[in-house]
Coordinates of C-alpha atoms and ligand atoms in Angstrom, one line a residue:
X598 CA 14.5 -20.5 -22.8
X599 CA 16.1 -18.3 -20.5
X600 CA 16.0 -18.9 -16.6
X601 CA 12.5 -17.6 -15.4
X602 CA 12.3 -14.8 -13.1
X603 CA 10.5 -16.5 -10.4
X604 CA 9.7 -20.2 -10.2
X605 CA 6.4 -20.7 -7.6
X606 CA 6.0 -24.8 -6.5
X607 CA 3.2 -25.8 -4.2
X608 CA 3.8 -23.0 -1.4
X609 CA 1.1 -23.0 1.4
X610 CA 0.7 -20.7 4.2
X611 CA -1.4 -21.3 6.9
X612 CA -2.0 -19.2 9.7
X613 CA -3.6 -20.6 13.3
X614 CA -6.1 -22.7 12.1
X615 CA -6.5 -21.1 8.6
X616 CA -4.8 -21.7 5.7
X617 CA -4.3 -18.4 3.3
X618 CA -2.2 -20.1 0.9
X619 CA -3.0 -24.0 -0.2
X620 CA 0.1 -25.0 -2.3
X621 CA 0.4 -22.5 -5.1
X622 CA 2.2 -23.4 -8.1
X623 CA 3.7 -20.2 -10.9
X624 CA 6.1 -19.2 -12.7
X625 CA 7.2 -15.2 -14.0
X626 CA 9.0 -15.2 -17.4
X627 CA 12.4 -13.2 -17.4
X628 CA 11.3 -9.1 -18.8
X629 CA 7.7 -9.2 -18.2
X630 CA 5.4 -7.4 -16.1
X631 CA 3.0 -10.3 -14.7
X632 CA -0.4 -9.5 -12.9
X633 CA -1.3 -11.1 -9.4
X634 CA -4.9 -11.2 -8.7
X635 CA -8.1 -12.3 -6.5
X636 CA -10.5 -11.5 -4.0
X637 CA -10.5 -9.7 -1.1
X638 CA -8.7 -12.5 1.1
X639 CA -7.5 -14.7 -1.3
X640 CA -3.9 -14.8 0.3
X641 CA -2.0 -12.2 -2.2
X642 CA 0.1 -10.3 0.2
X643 CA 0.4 -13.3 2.0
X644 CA 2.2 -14.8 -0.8
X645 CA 4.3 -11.3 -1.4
X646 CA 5.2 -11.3 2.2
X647 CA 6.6 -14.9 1.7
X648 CA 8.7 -13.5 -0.6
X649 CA 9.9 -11.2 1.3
X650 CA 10.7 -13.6 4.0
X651 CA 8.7 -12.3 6.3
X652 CA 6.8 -15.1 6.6
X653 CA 8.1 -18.7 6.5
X654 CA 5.3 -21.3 4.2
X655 CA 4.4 -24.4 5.6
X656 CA 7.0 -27.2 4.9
X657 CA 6.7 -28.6 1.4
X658 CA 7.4 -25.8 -0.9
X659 CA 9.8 -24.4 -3.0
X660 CA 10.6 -21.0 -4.4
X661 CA 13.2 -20.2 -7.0
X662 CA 14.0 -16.2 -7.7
X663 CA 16.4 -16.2 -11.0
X664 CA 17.3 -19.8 -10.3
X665 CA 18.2 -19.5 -6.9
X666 CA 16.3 -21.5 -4.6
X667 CA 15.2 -18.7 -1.2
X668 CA 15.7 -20.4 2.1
X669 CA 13.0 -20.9 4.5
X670 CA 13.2 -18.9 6.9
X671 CA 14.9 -16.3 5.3
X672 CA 17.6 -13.8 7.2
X673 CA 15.7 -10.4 7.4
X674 CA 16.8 -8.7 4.6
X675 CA 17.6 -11.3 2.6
X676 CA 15.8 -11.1 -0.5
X677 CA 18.0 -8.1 -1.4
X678 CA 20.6 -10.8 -2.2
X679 CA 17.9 -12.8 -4.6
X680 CA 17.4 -9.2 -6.6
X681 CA 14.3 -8.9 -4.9
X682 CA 12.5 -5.4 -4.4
X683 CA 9.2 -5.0 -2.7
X684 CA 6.5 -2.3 -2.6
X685 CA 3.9 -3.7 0.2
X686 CA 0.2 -2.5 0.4
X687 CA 0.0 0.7 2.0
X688 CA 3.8 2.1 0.1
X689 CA 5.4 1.2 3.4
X690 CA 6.8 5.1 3.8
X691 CA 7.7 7.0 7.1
X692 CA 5.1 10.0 6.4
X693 CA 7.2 11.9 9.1
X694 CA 10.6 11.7 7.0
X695 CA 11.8 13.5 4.1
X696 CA 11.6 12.6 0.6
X697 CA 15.4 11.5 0.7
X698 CA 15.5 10.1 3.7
X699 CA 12.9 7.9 2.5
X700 CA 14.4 7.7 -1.0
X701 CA 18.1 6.5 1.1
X702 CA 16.9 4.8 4.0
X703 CA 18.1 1.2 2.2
X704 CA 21.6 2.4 1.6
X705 CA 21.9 4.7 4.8
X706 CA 20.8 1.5 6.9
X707 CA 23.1 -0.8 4.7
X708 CA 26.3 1.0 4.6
X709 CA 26.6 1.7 8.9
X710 CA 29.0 4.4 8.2
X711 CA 28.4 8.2 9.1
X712 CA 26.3 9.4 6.8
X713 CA 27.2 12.1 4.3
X714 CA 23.9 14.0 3.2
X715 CA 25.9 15.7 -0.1
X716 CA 26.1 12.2 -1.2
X717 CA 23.0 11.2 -0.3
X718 CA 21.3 14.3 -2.2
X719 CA 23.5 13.8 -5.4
X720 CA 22.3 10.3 -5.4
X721 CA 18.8 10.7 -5.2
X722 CA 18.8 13.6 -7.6
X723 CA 20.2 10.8 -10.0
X724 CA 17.6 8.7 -9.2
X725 CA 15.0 11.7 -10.3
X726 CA 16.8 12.5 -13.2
X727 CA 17.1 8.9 -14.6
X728 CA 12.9 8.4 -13.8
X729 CA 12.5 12.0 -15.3
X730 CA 10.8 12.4 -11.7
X731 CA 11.2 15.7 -9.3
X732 CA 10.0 15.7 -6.3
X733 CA 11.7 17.8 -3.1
X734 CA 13.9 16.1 -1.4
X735 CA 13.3 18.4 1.7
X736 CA 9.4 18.1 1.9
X737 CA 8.1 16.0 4.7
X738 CA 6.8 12.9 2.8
X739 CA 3.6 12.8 4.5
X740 CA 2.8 16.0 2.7
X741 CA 3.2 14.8 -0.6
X742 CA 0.4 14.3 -2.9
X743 CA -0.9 10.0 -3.0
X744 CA 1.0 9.9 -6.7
X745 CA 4.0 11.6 -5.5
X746 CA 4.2 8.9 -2.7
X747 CA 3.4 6.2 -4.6
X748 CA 6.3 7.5 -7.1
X749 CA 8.9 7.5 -4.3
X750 CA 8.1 4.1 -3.0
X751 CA 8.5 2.9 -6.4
X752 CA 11.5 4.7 -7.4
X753 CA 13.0 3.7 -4.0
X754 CA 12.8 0.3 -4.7
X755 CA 13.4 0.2 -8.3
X756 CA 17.2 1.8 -7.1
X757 CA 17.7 -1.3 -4.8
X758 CA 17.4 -3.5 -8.0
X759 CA 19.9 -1.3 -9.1
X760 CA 22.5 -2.8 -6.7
X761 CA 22.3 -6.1 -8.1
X762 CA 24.2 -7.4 -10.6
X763 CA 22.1 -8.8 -13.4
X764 CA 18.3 -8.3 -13.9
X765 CA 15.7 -8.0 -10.6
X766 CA 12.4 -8.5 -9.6
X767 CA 9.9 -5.8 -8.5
X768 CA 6.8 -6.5 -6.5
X769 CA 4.3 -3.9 -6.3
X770 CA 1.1 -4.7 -3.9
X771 CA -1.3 -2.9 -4.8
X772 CA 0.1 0.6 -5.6
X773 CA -2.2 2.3 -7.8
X774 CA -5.7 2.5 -5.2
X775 CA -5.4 5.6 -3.9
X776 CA -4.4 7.0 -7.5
X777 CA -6.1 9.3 -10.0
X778 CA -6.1 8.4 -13.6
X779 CA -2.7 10.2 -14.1
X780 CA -1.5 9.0 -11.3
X781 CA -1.7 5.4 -12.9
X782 CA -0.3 6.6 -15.7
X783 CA 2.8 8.2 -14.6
X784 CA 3.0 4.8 -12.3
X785 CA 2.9 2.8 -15.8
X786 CA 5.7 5.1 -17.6
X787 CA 8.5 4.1 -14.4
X788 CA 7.3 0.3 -14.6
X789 CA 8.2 0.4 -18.0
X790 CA 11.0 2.3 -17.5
X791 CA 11.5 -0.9 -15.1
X792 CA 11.3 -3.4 -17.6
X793 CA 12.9 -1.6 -20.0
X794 CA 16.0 -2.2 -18.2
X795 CA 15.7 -6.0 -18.1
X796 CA 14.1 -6.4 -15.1
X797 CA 10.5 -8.2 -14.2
X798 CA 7.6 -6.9 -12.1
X799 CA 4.5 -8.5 -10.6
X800 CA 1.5 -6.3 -10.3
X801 CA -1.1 -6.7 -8.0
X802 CA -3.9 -5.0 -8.6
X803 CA -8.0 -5.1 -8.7
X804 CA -8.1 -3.1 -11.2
X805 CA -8.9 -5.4 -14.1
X806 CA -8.5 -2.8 -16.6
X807 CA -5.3 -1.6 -15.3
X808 CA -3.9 -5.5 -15.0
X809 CA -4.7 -5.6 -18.5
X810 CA -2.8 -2.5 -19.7
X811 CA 0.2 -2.8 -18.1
X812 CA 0.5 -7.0 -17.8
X813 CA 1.7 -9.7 -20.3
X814 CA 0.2 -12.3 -18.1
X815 CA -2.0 -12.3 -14.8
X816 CA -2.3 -15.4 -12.5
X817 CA -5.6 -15.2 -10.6
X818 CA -5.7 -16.9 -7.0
X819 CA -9.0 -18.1 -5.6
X820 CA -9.9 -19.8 -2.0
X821 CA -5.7 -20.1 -1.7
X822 CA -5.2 -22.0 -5.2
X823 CA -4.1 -20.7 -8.4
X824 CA -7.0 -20.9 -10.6
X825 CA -5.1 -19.8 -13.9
X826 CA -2.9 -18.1 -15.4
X827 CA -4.0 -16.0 -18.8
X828 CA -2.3 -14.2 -21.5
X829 CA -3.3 -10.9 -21.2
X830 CA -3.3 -9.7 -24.6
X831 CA -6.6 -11.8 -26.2
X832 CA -8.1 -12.4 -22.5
X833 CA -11.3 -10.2 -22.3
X834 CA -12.4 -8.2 -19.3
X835 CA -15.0 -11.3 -18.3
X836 CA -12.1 -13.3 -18.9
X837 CA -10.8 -11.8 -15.7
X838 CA -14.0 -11.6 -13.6
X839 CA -14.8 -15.4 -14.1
X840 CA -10.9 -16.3 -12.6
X841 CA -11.6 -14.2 -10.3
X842 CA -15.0 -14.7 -8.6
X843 CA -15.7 -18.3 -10.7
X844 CA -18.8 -17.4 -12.6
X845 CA -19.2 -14.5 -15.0
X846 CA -21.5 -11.7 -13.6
X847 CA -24.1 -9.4 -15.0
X848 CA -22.6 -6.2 -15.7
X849 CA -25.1 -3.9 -13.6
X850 CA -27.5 -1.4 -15.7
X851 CA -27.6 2.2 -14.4
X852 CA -30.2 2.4 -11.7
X853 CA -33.5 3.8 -13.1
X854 CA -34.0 7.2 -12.6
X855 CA -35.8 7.8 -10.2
X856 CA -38.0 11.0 -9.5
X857 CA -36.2 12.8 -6.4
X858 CA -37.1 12.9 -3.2
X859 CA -37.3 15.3 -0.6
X860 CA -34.1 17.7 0.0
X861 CA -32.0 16.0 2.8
X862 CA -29.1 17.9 2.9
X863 CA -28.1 20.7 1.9
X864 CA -24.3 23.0 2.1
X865 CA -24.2 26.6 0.8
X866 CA -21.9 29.6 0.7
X867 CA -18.4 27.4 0.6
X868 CA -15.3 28.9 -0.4
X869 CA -11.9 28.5 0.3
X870 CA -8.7 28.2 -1.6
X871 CA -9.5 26.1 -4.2
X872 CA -13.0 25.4 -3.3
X873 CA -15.9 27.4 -4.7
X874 CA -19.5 26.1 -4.0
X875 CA -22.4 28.3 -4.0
X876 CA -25.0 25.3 -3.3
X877 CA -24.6 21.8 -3.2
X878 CA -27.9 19.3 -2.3
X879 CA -28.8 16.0 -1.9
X880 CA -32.3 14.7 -1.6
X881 CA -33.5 11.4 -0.2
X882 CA -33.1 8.0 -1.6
X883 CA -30.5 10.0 -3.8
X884 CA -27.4 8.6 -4.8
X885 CA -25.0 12.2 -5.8
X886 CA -21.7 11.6 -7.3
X887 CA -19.1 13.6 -6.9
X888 CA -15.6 13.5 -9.4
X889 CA -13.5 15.6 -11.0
X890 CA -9.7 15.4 -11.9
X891 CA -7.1 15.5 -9.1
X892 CA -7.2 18.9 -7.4
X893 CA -10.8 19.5 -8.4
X894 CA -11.7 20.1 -5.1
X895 CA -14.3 17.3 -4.7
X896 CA -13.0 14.5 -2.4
X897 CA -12.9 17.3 0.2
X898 CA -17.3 17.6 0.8
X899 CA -17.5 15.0 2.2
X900 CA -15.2 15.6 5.0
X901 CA -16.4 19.6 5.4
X902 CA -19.9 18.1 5.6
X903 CA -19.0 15.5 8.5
X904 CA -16.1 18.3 10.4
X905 CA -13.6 16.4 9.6
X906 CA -11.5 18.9 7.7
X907 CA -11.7 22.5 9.1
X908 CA -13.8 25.0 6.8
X909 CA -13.9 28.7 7.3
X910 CA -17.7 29.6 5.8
X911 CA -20.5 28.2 4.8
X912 CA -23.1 26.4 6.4
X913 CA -25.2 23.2 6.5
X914 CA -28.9 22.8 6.2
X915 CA -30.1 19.4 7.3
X916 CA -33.4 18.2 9.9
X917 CA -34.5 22.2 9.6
X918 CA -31.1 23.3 11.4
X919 CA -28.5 25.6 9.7
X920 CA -24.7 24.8 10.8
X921 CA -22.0 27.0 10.2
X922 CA -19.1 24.5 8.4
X923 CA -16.4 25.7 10.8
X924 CA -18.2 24.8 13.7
X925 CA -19.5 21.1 12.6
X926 CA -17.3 18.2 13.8
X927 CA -17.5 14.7 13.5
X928 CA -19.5 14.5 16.8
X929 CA -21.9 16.6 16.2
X930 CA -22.0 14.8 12.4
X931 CA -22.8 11.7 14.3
X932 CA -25.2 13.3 16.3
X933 CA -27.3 14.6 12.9
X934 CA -27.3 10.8 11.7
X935 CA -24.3 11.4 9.2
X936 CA -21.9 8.8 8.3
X937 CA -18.5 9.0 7.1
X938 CA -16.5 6.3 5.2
X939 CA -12.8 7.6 4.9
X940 CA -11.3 6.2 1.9
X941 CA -8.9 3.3 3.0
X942 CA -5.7 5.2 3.3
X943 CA -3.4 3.7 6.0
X944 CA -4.8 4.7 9.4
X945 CA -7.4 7.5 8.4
X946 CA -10.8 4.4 8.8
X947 CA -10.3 2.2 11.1
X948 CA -7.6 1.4 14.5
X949 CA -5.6 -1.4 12.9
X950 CA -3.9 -2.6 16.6
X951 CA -8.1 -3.3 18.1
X952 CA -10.1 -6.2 17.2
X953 CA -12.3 -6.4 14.3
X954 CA -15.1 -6.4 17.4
X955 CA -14.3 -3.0 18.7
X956 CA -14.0 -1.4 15.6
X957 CA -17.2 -2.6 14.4
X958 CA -18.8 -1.6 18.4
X959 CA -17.0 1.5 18.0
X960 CA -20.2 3.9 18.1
X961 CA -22.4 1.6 20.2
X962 CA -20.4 1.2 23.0
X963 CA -23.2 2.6 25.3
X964 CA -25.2 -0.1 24.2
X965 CA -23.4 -2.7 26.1
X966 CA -22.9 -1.0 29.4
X967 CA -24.3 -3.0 31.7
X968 CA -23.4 -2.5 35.6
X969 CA -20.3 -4.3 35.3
X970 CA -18.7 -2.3 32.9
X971 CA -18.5 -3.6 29.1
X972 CA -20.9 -6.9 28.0
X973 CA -17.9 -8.1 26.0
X974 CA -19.5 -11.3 25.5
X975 CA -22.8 -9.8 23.9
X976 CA -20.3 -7.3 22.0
X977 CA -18.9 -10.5 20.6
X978 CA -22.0 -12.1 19.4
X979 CA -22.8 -9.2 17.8
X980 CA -19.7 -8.6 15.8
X981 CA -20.3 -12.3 14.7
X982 CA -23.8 -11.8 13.5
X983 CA -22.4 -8.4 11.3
X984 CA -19.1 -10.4 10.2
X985 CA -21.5 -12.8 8.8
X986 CA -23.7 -10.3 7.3
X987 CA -21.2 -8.3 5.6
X988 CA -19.6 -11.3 4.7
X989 CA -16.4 -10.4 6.4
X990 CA -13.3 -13.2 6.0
X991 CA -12.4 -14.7 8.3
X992 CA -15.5 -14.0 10.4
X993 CA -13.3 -13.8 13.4
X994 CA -14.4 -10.5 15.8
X995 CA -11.1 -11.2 18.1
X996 CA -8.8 -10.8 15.1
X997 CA -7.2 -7.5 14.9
X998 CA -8.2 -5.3 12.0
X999 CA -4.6 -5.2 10.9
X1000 CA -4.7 -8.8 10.2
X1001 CA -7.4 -9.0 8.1
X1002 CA -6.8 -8.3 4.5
X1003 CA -7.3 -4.5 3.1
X1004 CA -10.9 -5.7 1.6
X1005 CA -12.3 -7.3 4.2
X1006 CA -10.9 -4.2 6.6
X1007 CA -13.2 -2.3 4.5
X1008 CA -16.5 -4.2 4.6
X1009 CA -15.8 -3.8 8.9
X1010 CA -16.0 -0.3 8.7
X1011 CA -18.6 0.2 6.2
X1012 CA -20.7 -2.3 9.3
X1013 CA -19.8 -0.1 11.7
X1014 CA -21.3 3.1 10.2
X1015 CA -24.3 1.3 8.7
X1016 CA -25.6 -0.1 11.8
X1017 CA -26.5 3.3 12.5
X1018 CA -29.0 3.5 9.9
X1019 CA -27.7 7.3 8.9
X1020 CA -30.0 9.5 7.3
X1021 CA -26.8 11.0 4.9
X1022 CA -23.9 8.5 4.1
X1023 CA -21.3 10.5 2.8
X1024 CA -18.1 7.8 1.3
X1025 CA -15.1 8.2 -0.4
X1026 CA -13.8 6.3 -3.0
X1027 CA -16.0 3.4 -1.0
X1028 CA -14.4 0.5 -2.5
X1029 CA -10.6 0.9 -3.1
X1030 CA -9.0 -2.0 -3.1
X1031 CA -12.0 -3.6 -3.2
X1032 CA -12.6 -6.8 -5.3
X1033 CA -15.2 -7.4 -7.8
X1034 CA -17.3 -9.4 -5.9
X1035 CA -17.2 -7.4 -2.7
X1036 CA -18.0 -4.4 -5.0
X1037 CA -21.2 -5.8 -5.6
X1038 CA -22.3 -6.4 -2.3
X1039 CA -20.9 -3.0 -1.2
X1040 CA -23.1 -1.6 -3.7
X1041 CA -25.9 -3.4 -2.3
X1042 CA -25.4 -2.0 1.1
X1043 CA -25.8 1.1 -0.7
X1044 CA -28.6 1.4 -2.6
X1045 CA -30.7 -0.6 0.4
X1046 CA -29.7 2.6 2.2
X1047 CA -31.0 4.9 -0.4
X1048 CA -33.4 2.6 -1.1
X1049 CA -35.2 3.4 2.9
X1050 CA -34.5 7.1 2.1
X1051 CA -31.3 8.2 3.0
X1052 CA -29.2 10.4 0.9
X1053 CA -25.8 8.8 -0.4
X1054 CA -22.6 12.0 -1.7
X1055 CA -20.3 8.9 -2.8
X1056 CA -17.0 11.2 -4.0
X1057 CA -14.9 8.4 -6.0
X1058 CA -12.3 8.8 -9.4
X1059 CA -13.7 5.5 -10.8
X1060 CA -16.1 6.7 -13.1
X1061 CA -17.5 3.3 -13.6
X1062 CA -18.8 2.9 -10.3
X1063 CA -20.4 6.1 -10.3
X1064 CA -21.8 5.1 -13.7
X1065 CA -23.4 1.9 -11.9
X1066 CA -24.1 3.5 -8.8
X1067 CA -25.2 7.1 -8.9
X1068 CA -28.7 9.0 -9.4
X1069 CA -27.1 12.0 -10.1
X1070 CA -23.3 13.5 -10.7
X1071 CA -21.3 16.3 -10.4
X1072 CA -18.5 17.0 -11.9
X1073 CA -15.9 19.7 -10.2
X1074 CA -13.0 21.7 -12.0
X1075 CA -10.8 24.2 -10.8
X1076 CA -13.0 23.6 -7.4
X1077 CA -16.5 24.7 -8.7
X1078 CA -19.1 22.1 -10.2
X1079 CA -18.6 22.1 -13.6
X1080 CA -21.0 20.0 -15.0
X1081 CA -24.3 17.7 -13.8
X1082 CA -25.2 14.5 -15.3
X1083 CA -28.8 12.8 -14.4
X1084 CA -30.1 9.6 -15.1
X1085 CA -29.2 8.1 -18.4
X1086 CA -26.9 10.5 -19.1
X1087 CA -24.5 9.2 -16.8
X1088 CA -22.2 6.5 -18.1
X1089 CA -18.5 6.1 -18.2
X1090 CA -17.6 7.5 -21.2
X1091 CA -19.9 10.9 -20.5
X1092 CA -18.3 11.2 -16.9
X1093 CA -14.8 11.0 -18.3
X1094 CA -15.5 12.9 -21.3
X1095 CA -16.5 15.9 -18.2
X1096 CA -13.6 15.5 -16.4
X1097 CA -11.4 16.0 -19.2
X1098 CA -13.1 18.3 -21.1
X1099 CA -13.4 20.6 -18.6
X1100 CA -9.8 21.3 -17.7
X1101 CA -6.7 19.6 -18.1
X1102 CA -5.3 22.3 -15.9
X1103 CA -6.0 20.7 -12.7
X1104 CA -2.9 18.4 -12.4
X1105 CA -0.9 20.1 -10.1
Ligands
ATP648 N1 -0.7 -12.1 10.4 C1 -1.9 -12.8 10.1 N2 -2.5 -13.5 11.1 C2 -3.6 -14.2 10.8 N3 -4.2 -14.2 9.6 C3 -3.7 -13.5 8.6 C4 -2.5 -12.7 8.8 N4 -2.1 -12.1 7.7 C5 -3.1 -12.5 6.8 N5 -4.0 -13.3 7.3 C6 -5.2 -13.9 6.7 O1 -4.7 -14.6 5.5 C7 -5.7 -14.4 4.4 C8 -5.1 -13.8 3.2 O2 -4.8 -12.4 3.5 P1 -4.0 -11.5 2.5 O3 -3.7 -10.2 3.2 O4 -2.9 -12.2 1.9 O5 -5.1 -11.2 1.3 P2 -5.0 -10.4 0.0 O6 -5.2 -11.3 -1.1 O7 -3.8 -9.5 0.0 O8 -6.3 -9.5 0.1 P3 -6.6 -7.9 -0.3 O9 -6.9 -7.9 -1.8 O10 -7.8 -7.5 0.5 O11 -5.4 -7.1 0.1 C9 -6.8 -13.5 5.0 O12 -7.9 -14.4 5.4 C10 -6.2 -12.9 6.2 O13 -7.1 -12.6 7.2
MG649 MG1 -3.4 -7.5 0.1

């Protein structure tokens, strides 16, 4: 048998007090694509960040890439040398750069010489051609679409393997949560690409039904151990669930439907480029979906609703007031008892450099004035008592949100807004990169809030959750609402079945 990509023997990471990683033992055969996977927590980028040498384990371990044993700690760098390429959570790319300069950053950085931009162009238009990707190389990359950026950062690191003599390893962290449905799929096509050239690629992902498309085999973590490793091709679905979370669970029934409640909300008269909504309403204890293919238009109501994104007419009904969109803003949104749960792109939810206890205290920081300025001692206790109800881990208020894994970041700032008790919780895409436990008890959160009457516009691209979760859905095309599914009608297969049907012309 040939030497395996990388050889994993009782590595353990522990960080202050806590250990993330408890002696994890793997291997990742020579040409396959190999699925990492686990909770919210369970020490995944820990382990990738290893890897990378950016952190040292604990004493005891080995690692072997292509036979070579990595040295602990490792020059920064480094793992160039053991045909190592990394994409970390988050695509790691300098939004204010250009596409090559992001694409050539490696090489520029490398080669300390003046830097010839002809070159540099030729060679990343070589690195397009061979993906069959084009993308403009003078765009600011911050500007580019989340596939488009998840492209680059793949691209970019697939051409460091390049460097290498013999075969490489690629790590991708997470790449595809941010991504439509194409997205993914133009994703898969370059990791293939990937290993059609020899090389080998772990996948992390919590998508199970993405881990089993793309994988040959997936080694599931839980509590910091390896709890197995499975074939992928004759695992099932629960397969995956029970390595992941230990038990199997019950897959959820669509809620009930439920006879609607009063009209909550309501927005009327929007249209802008791309954007064409006569009326749009959500009622009480109503949970309204919104999805669509990418460019649809739909991920954007949410933020017109809150004032978050700048809209030119149209207004908004709600509590017997009419708003004019364009002069809403997230203060006022507040100030109505609206809530807003950014999807967890890098930076857009949450201050990553503050404790976990100021972001949670964000909103309530009035509360804890007392004469002496800020109670932090009070703020403290109560950041423990919501760590512990959202299960948040570790439940440590003085760690910085940064620190704590992209999960667990989430559940913090889906505390923060729902200690507010809104009256209209508007979310989107409320549990990216979420695990399948956490989902659950995100869920939960949820309905409880519909459940005491508030109105829930959830805009997400995984039909399955808003098969499990919604009362009602709308699907957009071409920026109008194309379609309405209610109660029983709404299931997976019906919700992609509207997307799809309805225009194929949306993929910019
Ligand atoms: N720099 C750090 N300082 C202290 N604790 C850390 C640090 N980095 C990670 N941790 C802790 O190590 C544990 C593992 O985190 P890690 O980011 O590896 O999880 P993960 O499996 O990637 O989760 P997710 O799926 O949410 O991304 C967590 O409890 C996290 O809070
Ligand atoms: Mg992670």
């Amino acid at each position: 048998m040939s030497v395996p990509a990388l050889r994993v023997s009782g590595i353990a990471k522990t960080f202050g007090g806590a250990r993330a990683l408890k002696g994890i033992s793997f291997e990742v055969a020579a040409g396959e694509v190999h699925g990492l996977l686990g909770q919210n927590g369970c020490g995944k980028s820990t382990f990738v960040k290893v890897l990378a040498g950016f952190h040292a384990p604990d004493p005891g371990g080995t690692i072997e890439v292509f036979g070579k044993p990595l040295p602990f700690p490792m020059p920064p760098g480094a793992f160039r040398d053991y045909r190592m390429a990394f994409v970390h959570q988050h695509l790691g790319l300098v939004p204010t750069l250009t596409v090559l300069e992001n694409l050539r950053v490696a090489s520029i950085t490398a080669r300390r010489a003046r830097v010839n931009w002809r070159e540099e162009r030729a060679a990343a238009r070589a690195t397009f051609a061979r993906f069959g990707v084009s993308l403009d190389l003078n765009a600011r990359t911050g500007s580019l679409s989340q596939t488009d950026q998840a492209l680059l950062a793949i691209m970019r690191a697939a051409e460091d393997l390049r460097g290498a003599d013999g075969p490489g390893l690629l790590i991708l962290d997470e790449p595809t949560p941010f991504l439509p449905k194409e997205g993914v799929d133009r994703l898969f096509a370059l990791v293939r690409q990937v290993v059609g050239h020899g090389d080998s690629v772990i996948f992390i992902s919590h998508d199970i039904d993405e881990v089993r498309e793309i994988t040959d085999r997936a080694t599931i973590l839980r509590d910091g151990l390896v709890s197995g490793t499975l074939t992928t091709k004759g695992s099932s679905h629960d397969d995956f669930v029970e390595g992941i979370i230990g038990r199997r669970i019950a897959r959820s029934v669509t809620a009930p439907a439920v006879t609607r409640g009063r009209t909550l909300a309501r927005v009327t008269g929007v249209a802008e480029p791309g954007l064409d909504i006569p009326a749009l309403e959500v009622a009480e204890g109503e949970i309204l979906g919104l999805t669509g293919l990418l460019g649809s238009g739909y991920e954007r109501v949410p933020y017109l609703m809150f004032g978050a994104r700048e809209a030119t007419v149209g207004d908004l009904h709600m509590g017997g007031k009419t708003t004019p969109l364009r002069s809403m803003t997230p203060k006022a949104a507040i100030a109505q008892k609206m809530a807003l749960l950014p999807s967890d792109r890098p930076g857009a939810s949450g201050v990553p450099g503050l404790k976990v206890r100021d972001n949670m205290l964000l909103l309530e920081l009035d509360d804890f004035m007392g004469r002496f300025g800020l109670n932090l001692r009070a703020m403290g206790r109560r950041a423990s008592a919501l760590s512990a109800e959202y299960e948040v881990r570790p439940a440590n208020p003085d760690m910085r949100l940064g620190q704590l894994s992209g999960g667990n970041a989430q559940k913090v700032l889906l505390a923060k807004w729902m200690i507010r008790n809104p009256d209209l919780l508007l979310l989107d895409e409320p549990t990216q990169g979420v695990d399948v436990g956490t989902r659950q008890q995100i869920y939960r959160v949820i309905r409880d809030a519909a459940a005491r009457g508030a109105g829930v516009i959830c805009a997400s691209s995984d039909a399955e959750q808003l098969a499990d979760l919604c009362t009602r859905v709308l699907i957009f095309s071409r920026g109008r609402i194309a379609v309405e599914l209610t109660g029983q009608d709404i299931t997976k297969d019906s919700i992609a079945e509207a997307c799809y049907g309805h225009s194929t012309l949306d993929v910019a």
